[in-house]
């Protein structure tokens, strides 16, 4: 334990005082505690009573964002906590219990303790330092005697059923599926199917928390969770969408613009989801806000009928300000499918290296493997120079003659020694050795940068991995048409329409690119001739959420 953490533990332990209720893991932590000057403790107590999460804030500065990300520990800003607790109070003012799954330092429970003076408060978390901070806050705020702390994975948590309502409230940890163990993915799909839903193994931990809540909750319970918003649109989010439309009883979704920083250390779009369990809602309220000041009250929004939600493949469309295409313009997606390049599952193995030197060249096509290769190319990629080759073997190795096969086997033995057959991607493709690059796309583009996407004509038929998207014409297009679309995109593309991520990165998902507006093909040459220099960007389709 470093000096900063020891100091934090020392303060928390001193504020808790009574060690009788601590779990074994918390006691182990407090063994590192040092005595703290009583004046400093008195000062800390006063600050906490004044409404500051002194310990939680210290925790967030001691552990880097990267360290906290492993457990999805991003603590919630107070305007969000307050808006959610006020909403809950307006829904049902006297819940019997308030449960925060992933309670952290207790920001939600501190606010709930004040709003619901008679409720039992339940905290679940896997981090003993978090629960120690929570206990310290509870002691200072005077609700330690009605708080129970469970140092356990929420997915293993059990909750006795009672007749009065339980409020589920909090910020479930955001951990991507790559960092979720196979046993939990199995738990997820088993639990989903037991409850009558189908589940994707690509779901992150926050989706597991929704499912667990659905499993624990009884009709009459209610809740609000703040999460990243991507479940509104992506495939693995369909489980949450279906649960909200059926059983988990969604009542409202509020989308928070990334610029409002709903999560302190990530520029991510947030979504507050409110639900009344057992409800089969006839409609859900949806709304988007651009600042945290606009958040409360959570009762506002546009109503969307259940049947609309049930049939919509994406929910963000219901909050998007639709900019209708001006006359003469169409969405890029009418002409092109946009596909992200293939993930190799291990660039050290699959991007050319000595071990693959004897593999026939036709199985090692030149490939764009770094965004900077496209940025450096300008409007056209006219040479393979500087591009790497990616080893792209067929799933069926019978295609090789005897000598080639020996070379392939040597390479695969080497790849295995480097664990290439074990990763998530490798174990989920048809054959672990077959990367499966997409066909060459006539136009390639970058999609994640602090600048607009760079569109490049792929004259050398290079393949691309997942650092680029490829634009594939739905119907054959002439060279002149491709060239005109390219010129238009290069001139008029801005960063609007993408999603903003940590540090101001702007990312365009394939579907977002497909929503960019471009002149109809029959007008595009005329348009370009009349607008030699770039006027205001016309990509503002309001794409993204
Ligand atoms: C996003 S933080 C929220 C903390 C606090 N509720 C707040 O909003 O400020 C998520 C919390 O979940 C905890 N956590 C992560 N995985 C968990 C799991 N499987 N079960 C229970 N808690 C978990 C983390 O330790 C972290 O404290």
XYZ file of C-alpha atoms and ligand atoms in Angstrom:
572
model
C 0.000 0.000 0.000
C 1.423 3.401 -0.918
C 1.599 6.389 1.420
C -1.482 8.071 -0.102
C -3.661 4.998 0.340
C -2.363 4.480 3.860
C -3.350 8.057 4.699
C -6.806 7.496 3.191
C -7.263 4.255 5.139
C -6.080 5.992 8.313
C -8.651 8.774 7.924
C -11.454 6.354 7.043
C -10.652 4.032 9.950
C -10.494 6.950 12.394
C -13.849 8.259 11.163
C -15.473 4.813 11.415
C -14.172 4.394 14.967
C -15.998 1.193 15.870
C -14.320 -1.712 14.087
C -16.825 -4.289 15.297
C -18.829 -4.431 12.070
C -15.885 -4.559 9.673
C -15.399 -7.495 7.326
C -12.156 -9.457 7.240
C -10.948 -7.607 4.127
C -11.648 -4.241 5.717
C -9.870 -5.260 8.930
C -6.844 -6.256 6.841
C -6.856 -2.782 5.332
C -7.159 -1.008 8.644
C -4.089 -2.900 9.851
C -2.186 -0.358 7.698
C -3.808 2.621 9.444
C -1.736 5.131 11.380
C -3.043 7.457 14.112
C -4.398 10.737 12.694
C -4.291 14.070 14.506
C -7.697 14.720 16.112
C -7.852 18.247 14.647
C -7.528 16.813 11.162
C -10.284 14.302 11.879
C -12.557 17.029 13.234
C -11.903 19.074 10.102
C -12.624 16.083 7.837
C -15.862 15.395 9.710
C -16.971 19.010 9.251
C -16.221 18.899 5.518
C -18.141 15.641 5.095
C -21.080 17.009 7.044
C -21.008 20.055 4.774
C -21.697 17.697 1.865
C -18.239 16.914 0.470
C -17.188 13.382 -0.397
C -13.719 14.068 0.928
C -12.606 10.432 0.996
C -14.131 9.472 -2.366
C -12.504 12.453 -4.044
C -9.159 11.535 -2.511
C -9.625 7.926 -3.690
C -10.221 9.128 -7.260
C -7.064 11.208 -7.241
C -4.924 8.499 -5.623
C -5.890 5.746 -8.034
C -5.387 6.655 -11.650
C -8.352 6.509 -14.034
C -6.713 3.432 -15.564
C -6.488 1.618 -12.213
C -10.068 2.484 -11.329
C -11.316 1.385 -14.739
C -10.487 -2.264 -13.911
C -13.391 -2.209 -11.453
C -15.365 0.456 -13.245
C -14.895 2.819 -10.309
C -16.014 6.193 -11.656
C -17.803 8.091 -8.921
C -20.902 10.077 -9.735
C -21.064 13.906 -9.715
C -23.526 15.295 -7.171
C -26.003 16.925 -9.633
C -26.660 13.463 -11.082
C -26.947 11.805 -7.654
C -29.310 14.543 -6.464
C -31.534 14.454 -9.573
C -31.885 10.661 -9.305
C -32.616 10.643 -5.571
C -35.145 13.476 -5.937
C -36.846 11.545 -8.751
C -36.984 8.416 -6.562
C -38.510 10.381 -3.709
C -41.171 11.810 -5.997
C -41.991 8.312 -7.292
C -42.271 6.571 -3.901
C -41.355 8.631 -0.836
C -41.138 5.740 1.633
C -39.195 2.747 0.249
C -38.420 0.091 2.841
C -34.892 -0.352 1.491
C -32.452 1.508 -0.710
C -29.836 -0.651 -2.420
C -26.776 0.665 -4.245
C -25.063 -2.184 -6.139
C -21.481 -0.920 -6.501
C -21.825 1.659 -3.759
C -18.277 3.095 -3.860
C -17.791 5.763 -1.213
C -21.567 5.962 -0.827
C -22.538 9.065 -2.760
C -26.007 7.721 -3.516
C -26.538 6.238 -0.076
C -25.533 9.466 1.678
C -28.120 11.382 -0.367
C -30.702 8.601 0.073
C -30.152 8.461 3.844
C -31.157 12.115 4.056
C -34.187 11.792 1.727
C -35.459 8.513 3.148
C -34.925 8.804 6.904
C -36.667 5.503 7.683
C -35.267 3.306 4.933
C -32.813 0.494 5.467
C -29.696 1.198 3.392
C -27.852 -1.600 1.621
C -24.432 -1.297 0.008
C -22.788 -3.892 -2.209
C -19.223 -3.502 -3.477
C -16.163 -5.633 -4.140
C -13.587 -3.066 -3.049
C -12.870 -3.009 0.714
C -11.349 0.469 0.482
C -14.604 1.735 -1.037
C -16.722 0.115 1.678
C -14.430 1.489 4.382
C -14.911 5.009 2.976
C -18.640 4.396 2.805
C -18.740 3.301 6.445
C -16.812 6.438 7.400
C -19.314 8.619 5.541
C -22.215 6.724 7.107
C -20.786 7.200 10.599
C -20.273 10.922 10.093
C -23.750 11.368 8.599
C -25.293 9.247 11.339
C -26.809 6.380 9.349
C -24.319 3.609 10.151
C -26.905 1.793 12.269
C -29.333 1.367 9.363
C -26.638 0.535 6.833
C -25.607 -2.988 5.883
C -22.461 -3.415 3.830
C -21.903 -6.482 1.656
C -18.423 -6.994 0.334
C -19.462 -9.316 -2.461
C -19.900 -9.412 -6.218
C -23.382 -8.038 -6.944
C -24.091 -10.974 -9.221
C -23.750 -13.274 -6.190
C -25.724 -11.069 -3.862
C -28.997 -12.349 -2.417
C -31.804 -10.145 -1.175
C -34.733 -11.474 0.850
C -38.078 -10.581 -0.722
C -40.295 -8.236 1.278
C -43.670 -6.708 0.580
C -42.728 -3.013 0.696
C -40.776 -1.411 -2.159
C -37.019 -1.470 -2.572
C -35.275 1.334 -4.416
C -32.309 0.265 -6.586
C -30.120 3.247 -7.309
C -26.555 3.851 -8.419
C -23.911 3.888 -11.102
C -23.171 0.277 -12.099
C -19.494 -0.299 -12.913
C -18.557 0.029 -16.575
C -16.205 -2.838 -17.431
C -16.020 -4.030 -21.010
C -16.721 -7.642 -21.885
C -13.053 -8.315 -22.728
C -12.305 -8.019 -19.021
C -15.156 -10.215 -17.875
C -14.354 -13.851 -17.065
C -15.940 -16.712 -18.961
C -17.777 -17.946 -15.851
C -19.564 -14.604 -15.550
C -20.481 -14.618 -19.218
C -22.017 -18.022 -18.638
C -23.814 -16.719 -15.556
C -25.103 -13.866 -17.704
C -26.507 -15.986 -20.503
C -27.938 -18.584 -18.076
C -29.644 -15.920 -15.963
C -30.983 -14.126 -19.029
C -32.435 -17.311 -20.481
C -33.964 -18.287 -17.118
C -35.744 -14.915 -17.150
C -36.836 -15.399 -20.743
C -34.301 -13.184 -22.517
C -31.452 -13.835 -24.881
C -28.102 -12.339 -24.021
C -24.950 -11.443 -25.876
C -21.583 -12.359 -24.423
C -20.344 -8.952 -25.555
C -22.279 -7.205 -22.800
C -20.273 -5.181 -20.282
C -20.563 -5.401 -16.507
C -23.142 -2.596 -16.302
C -25.499 -4.752 -18.379
C -24.881 -7.655 -15.969
C -25.977 -5.304 -13.182
C -29.243 -4.511 -14.990
C -29.911 -8.208 -15.359
C -29.077 -8.965 -11.725
C -31.421 -6.164 -10.674
C -34.167 -7.670 -12.798
C -33.499 -10.987 -11.056
C -33.595 -9.532 -7.525
C -36.355 -6.992 -7.913
C -39.989 -7.650 -7.031
C -43.042 -6.039 -8.623
C -43.496 -2.685 -6.909
C -39.752 -2.041 -6.583
C -38.266 0.814 -8.538
C -34.948 2.275 -9.483
C -32.640 4.550 -11.415
C -29.209 3.771 -12.834
C -26.730 6.046 -14.540
C -24.625 4.235 -17.145
C -22.859 4.877 -20.409
C -25.516 5.334 -23.091
C -24.341 2.871 -25.723
C -26.818 0.151 -24.675
C -29.525 2.255 -26.321
C -28.169 1.340 -29.725
C -25.778 -1.593 -29.748
C -26.736 -5.225 -30.176
C -25.739 -6.339 -26.714
C -27.880 -3.528 -25.257
C -31.002 -5.126 -26.678
C -31.291 -7.143 -23.463
C -31.692 -3.931 -21.426
C -34.082 -2.497 -23.999
C -36.215 -5.611 -23.862
C -36.149 -5.780 -20.071
C -37.220 -2.143 -19.842
C -40.087 -2.726 -22.219
C -41.017 -5.895 -20.378
C -40.764 -6.539 -16.644
C -38.083 -4.107 -15.517
C -40.622 -1.445 -16.392
C -38.707 1.460 -17.921
C -40.343 4.803 -17.242
C -37.744 7.281 -18.487
C -34.347 7.570 -20.125
C -32.359 10.804 -19.918
C -29.358 11.109 -22.187
C -26.546 13.359 -20.981
C -24.246 14.993 -23.486
C -20.574 14.028 -23.043
C -19.674 17.717 -22.777
C -21.622 17.804 -19.501
C -19.131 15.194 -18.209
C -21.545 12.774 -16.571
C -18.488 10.655 -15.726
C -15.635 12.624 -14.246
C -12.781 10.999 -16.142
C -14.355 9.950 -19.405
C -15.963 12.102 -22.072
C -18.790 9.646 -22.582
C -22.494 10.031 -23.261
C -24.446 9.100 -20.128
C -27.932 7.673 -19.714
C -30.069 7.765 -16.604
C -32.618 4.982 -16.754
C -35.610 5.059 -14.421
C -37.789 1.980 -13.912
C -40.812 0.654 -12.004
C -40.487 -3.096 -11.704
C -43.347 -5.192 -12.982
C -44.537 -2.369 -15.165
C -45.414 -3.070 -18.781
C -45.139 0.570 -19.758
C -47.404 1.850 -22.485
C -44.839 4.590 -23.059
C -41.398 5.734 -21.897
C -40.230 9.306 -21.498
C -37.053 10.130 -23.370
C -35.014 13.255 -23.290
C -31.533 14.544 -23.912
C -29.772 17.253 -21.895
C -26.595 19.105 -22.644
C -25.734 20.251 -19.136
C -26.059 18.753 -15.675
C -27.894 21.894 -14.572
C -30.760 20.959 -16.923
C -31.095 17.461 -15.560
C -33.613 17.908 -12.741
C -36.467 17.222 -12.606
C -36.281 13.797 -14.235
C -40.028 13.802 -14.908
C -39.684 15.759 -18.163
C -39.253 14.438 -21.681
C -40.899 13.289 -24.853
C -43.119 10.227 -24.575
C -42.447 7.331 -26.884
C -45.041 4.598 -27.274
C -44.088 1.074 -26.242
C -44.784 -0.371 -29.675
C -42.375 2.172 -31.200
C -39.685 1.154 -28.718
C -40.330 -2.520 -29.273
C -39.772 -2.246 -33.017
C -36.918 0.297 -33.065
C -33.485 -1.292 -33.490
C -31.968 1.724 -31.721
C -33.380 3.991 -29.080
C -31.152 7.033 -29.498
C -33.263 8.028 -32.501
C -36.033 9.038 -30.121
C -33.975 11.806 -28.572
C -32.055 12.866 -31.615
C -32.888 16.194 -33.123
C -33.586 15.087 -36.643
C -32.117 17.325 -39.312
C -34.026 16.479 -42.433
C -31.856 16.107 -45.452
C -32.002 19.307 -47.487
C -33.373 18.889 -51.006
C -30.889 17.136 -53.238
C -29.049 15.397 -50.375
C -29.043 11.761 -49.296
C -27.427 9.794 -46.502
C -24.041 8.296 -47.359
C -25.485 4.948 -46.265
C -27.817 4.932 -49.264
C -24.762 4.527 -51.472
C -22.288 2.745 -49.196
C -22.190 0.205 -46.437
C -19.587 1.231 -43.894
C -17.673 -1.576 -42.177
C -15.048 -1.410 -39.514
C -11.949 -3.422 -40.389
C -11.368 -6.827 -38.874
C -9.880 -7.204 -35.397
C -6.813 -9.462 -35.576
C -6.968 -10.546 -31.931
C -3.208 -10.033 -31.520
C -1.316 -7.676 -33.789
C 2.057 -8.996 -32.534
C 1.260 -12.355 -34.072
C -0.892 -11.503 -37.087
C 0.917 -8.461 -38.436
C 3.872 -9.648 -40.501
C 6.879 -10.893 -38.619
C 9.784 -13.217 -39.159
C 7.900 -16.308 -38.078
C 5.581 -15.898 -41.076
C 8.264 -15.338 -43.716
C 7.636 -18.655 -45.537
C 3.892 -18.208 -45.776
C 2.893 -17.505 -49.390
C 2.473 -13.793 -50.107
C -1.107 -14.183 -51.250
C -2.007 -14.990 -47.631
C -0.233 -11.906 -46.390
C -1.976 -8.985 -48.104
C -0.815 -5.415 -47.648
C -3.039 -3.889 -45.007
C -3.646 -0.515 -43.418
C -2.810 -1.208 -39.778
C -2.305 2.323 -38.435
C -4.481 5.388 -38.851
C -1.398 7.451 -39.645
C -0.884 5.487 -42.860
C -4.164 6.948 -44.098
C -3.431 10.409 -42.768
C -0.069 10.392 -44.545
C -1.562 9.169 -47.822
C -3.557 12.323 -48.544
C -6.491 11.838 -50.891
C -5.191 8.617 -52.428
C -3.294 5.607 -51.220
C -1.203 4.901 -54.299
C 1.560 2.725 -52.917
C 1.953 -0.224 -50.587
C 5.217 1.217 -49.364
C 5.108 1.539 -45.595
C 2.097 -0.740 -45.223
C 2.400 -3.954 -43.247
C 1.200 -7.344 -44.325
C -1.395 -9.169 -42.224
C -1.326 -12.936 -42.085
C -4.753 -13.991 -43.245
C -4.948 -17.763 -43.578
C -8.015 -19.592 -44.815
C -10.058 -21.506 -42.235
C -9.554 -24.621 -44.328
C -5.840 -25.410 -44.464
C -6.298 -28.100 -47.149
C -5.829 -25.337 -49.725
C -2.040 -25.510 -49.221
C 0.355 -27.858 -50.951
C 2.727 -29.943 -48.833
C 5.568 -27.391 -48.603
C 3.305 -24.481 -47.963
C 1.497 -26.462 -45.347
C 4.740 -27.127 -43.495
C 5.460 -23.391 -43.446
C 1.954 -22.705 -42.186
C 2.231 -25.346 -39.464
C 5.573 -23.900 -38.338
C 4.000 -20.473 -38.118
C 0.941 -21.754 -36.267
C 3.100 -23.619 -33.751
C 4.944 -20.354 -33.123
C 1.657 -18.442 -32.865
C 0.352 -20.960 -30.329
C 3.442 -20.560 -28.213
C 2.489 -16.873 -28.095
C -1.034 -17.732 -26.958
C -2.637 -16.629 -30.245
C -5.191 -19.466 -30.093
C -6.505 -18.492 -26.670
C -7.679 -14.890 -26.822
C -11.316 -13.877 -26.956
C -11.252 -12.987 -30.650
C -9.345 -16.115 -31.688
C -11.682 -18.441 -29.824
C -14.739 -16.785 -31.325
C -13.850 -16.987 -35.008
C -14.396 -19.897 -37.320
C -10.790 -21.030 -37.006
C -8.453 -19.386 -34.536
C -5.774 -18.949 -37.253
C -8.046 -17.268 -39.749
C -8.208 -13.495 -39.200
C -10.744 -13.047 -42.003
C -9.832 -9.627 -43.381
C -12.575 -7.881 -45.289
C -12.290 -7.370 -49.025
C -10.434 -4.201 -50.102
C -12.722 -1.176 -49.760
C -12.492 1.465 -52.500
C -12.583 4.214 -49.871
C -11.034 3.925 -46.436
C -11.325 6.321 -43.544
C -10.016 6.905 -40.083
C -12.706 7.141 -37.441
C -11.137 7.967 -34.122
C -9.047 11.071 -33.651
C -9.152 14.640 -32.469
C -9.905 15.611 -36.031
C -12.532 14.764 -38.640
C -12.227 11.354 -40.317
C -9.687 11.260 -43.154
C -11.178 9.710 -46.296
C -8.718 8.103 -48.694
C -9.198 6.454 -52.080
C -7.701 2.978 -51.821
C -5.977 2.687 -55.214
C -3.776 -0.219 -54.152
C -6.580 -2.437 -52.891
C -5.088 -2.588 -49.422
C -7.043 -4.378 -46.743
C -7.718 -2.716 -43.403
C -7.904 -3.789 -39.779
C -10.070 -2.234 -37.100
C -8.267 1.100 -36.992
C -10.141 2.119 -40.143
C -13.579 1.832 -41.677
C -14.138 0.790 -45.268
C -16.829 2.290 -47.534
C -18.295 -0.413 -49.779
C -20.631 0.682 -52.601
C -24.024 -1.009 -52.364
C -24.205 -0.967 -56.193
C -21.170 -0.706 -58.475
C -20.052 2.939 -58.780
C -17.980 4.451 -61.548
C -14.515 5.801 -60.856
C -15.796 9.312 -61.455
C -18.602 8.867 -58.912
C -16.209 7.458 -56.312
C -13.824 10.326 -56.911
C -16.592 12.916 -56.533
C -17.883 11.391 -53.278
C -14.336 11.372 -51.980
C -13.785 15.024 -52.840
C -17.063 15.940 -51.195
C -16.283 14.004 -47.994
C -12.780 15.401 -47.752
C -14.033 18.934 -48.128
C -17.107 18.847 -45.985
C -16.524 16.435 -43.163
C -16.307 17.882 -39.672
C -16.334 16.300 -36.223
C -20.067 16.797 -35.666
C -22.008 13.588 -35.774
C -19.461 11.437 -33.969
C -19.250 10.539 -30.313
C -16.824 12.317 -28.086
C -14.702 10.151 -25.859
C -12.081 10.716 -23.190
C -9.752 13.617 -23.885
C -11.805 14.973 -26.795
C -11.364 12.020 -29.130
C -14.169 11.883 -31.628
C -15.242 8.470 -32.783
C -17.539 7.662 -35.692
C -19.235 4.310 -35.604
C -20.031 2.858 -39.054
C -23.717 3.717 -38.662
C -22.872 7.299 -37.780
C -20.840 7.648 -40.946
C -23.700 6.194 -42.932
C -25.872 9.065 -41.714
C -23.627 11.771 -43.155
C -25.438 13.799 -45.772
C -23.997 14.052 -49.258
C -25.427 15.448 -52.507
C -27.293 12.941 -54.690
C -24.966 11.333 -57.194
C -26.616 13.104 -60.107
C -26.001 16.474 -58.400
C -22.613 15.902 -56.854
C -20.438 17.085 -59.756
C -22.518 20.221 -60.144
C -22.416 20.807 -56.411
C -18.641 20.477 -56.291
C -18.180 22.787 -59.256
C -20.325 25.492 -57.665
C -18.690 25.121 -54.243
C -15.020 25.078 -55.026
C -14.141 25.949 -51.443
C -15.737 24.327 -48.441
C -18.908 25.969 -47.144
C -20.351 25.030 -43.720
C -20.208 21.293 -43.105
C -23.308 19.392 -44.050
C -22.647 16.338 -42.046
C -24.755 17.538 -39.124
C -27.250 14.743 -39.304
C -27.351 14.853 -35.518
C -25.869 11.390 -35.596
C -24.680 9.987 -32.307
C -26.320 10.502 -28.989
C -19.175 3.486 -11.082
S -18.656 3.120 -9.427
C -20.000 3.827 -8.552
C -19.675 4.205 -7.146
C -20.777 4.977 -6.440
N -22.037 4.247 -6.452
C -20.982 6.318 -7.095
O -21.890 6.388 -7.930
O -20.263 7.268 -6.825
C -18.944 1.382 -9.412
C -18.574 0.642 -8.122
O -18.865 -0.736 -8.356
C -17.887 -1.537 -7.710
N -17.875 -2.847 -8.368
C -17.161 -3.244 -9.455
N -17.456 -4.496 -9.775
C -18.408 -4.907 -8.904
C -19.125 -6.118 -8.735
N -18.943 -7.138 -9.565
N -20.012 -6.198 -7.729
C -20.212 -5.158 -6.888
N -19.558 -3.991 -7.008
C -18.672 -3.859 -7.996
C -16.605 -0.733 -7.858
O -15.683 -1.106 -6.849
C -17.126 0.698 -7.704
O -17.046 1.119 -6.363
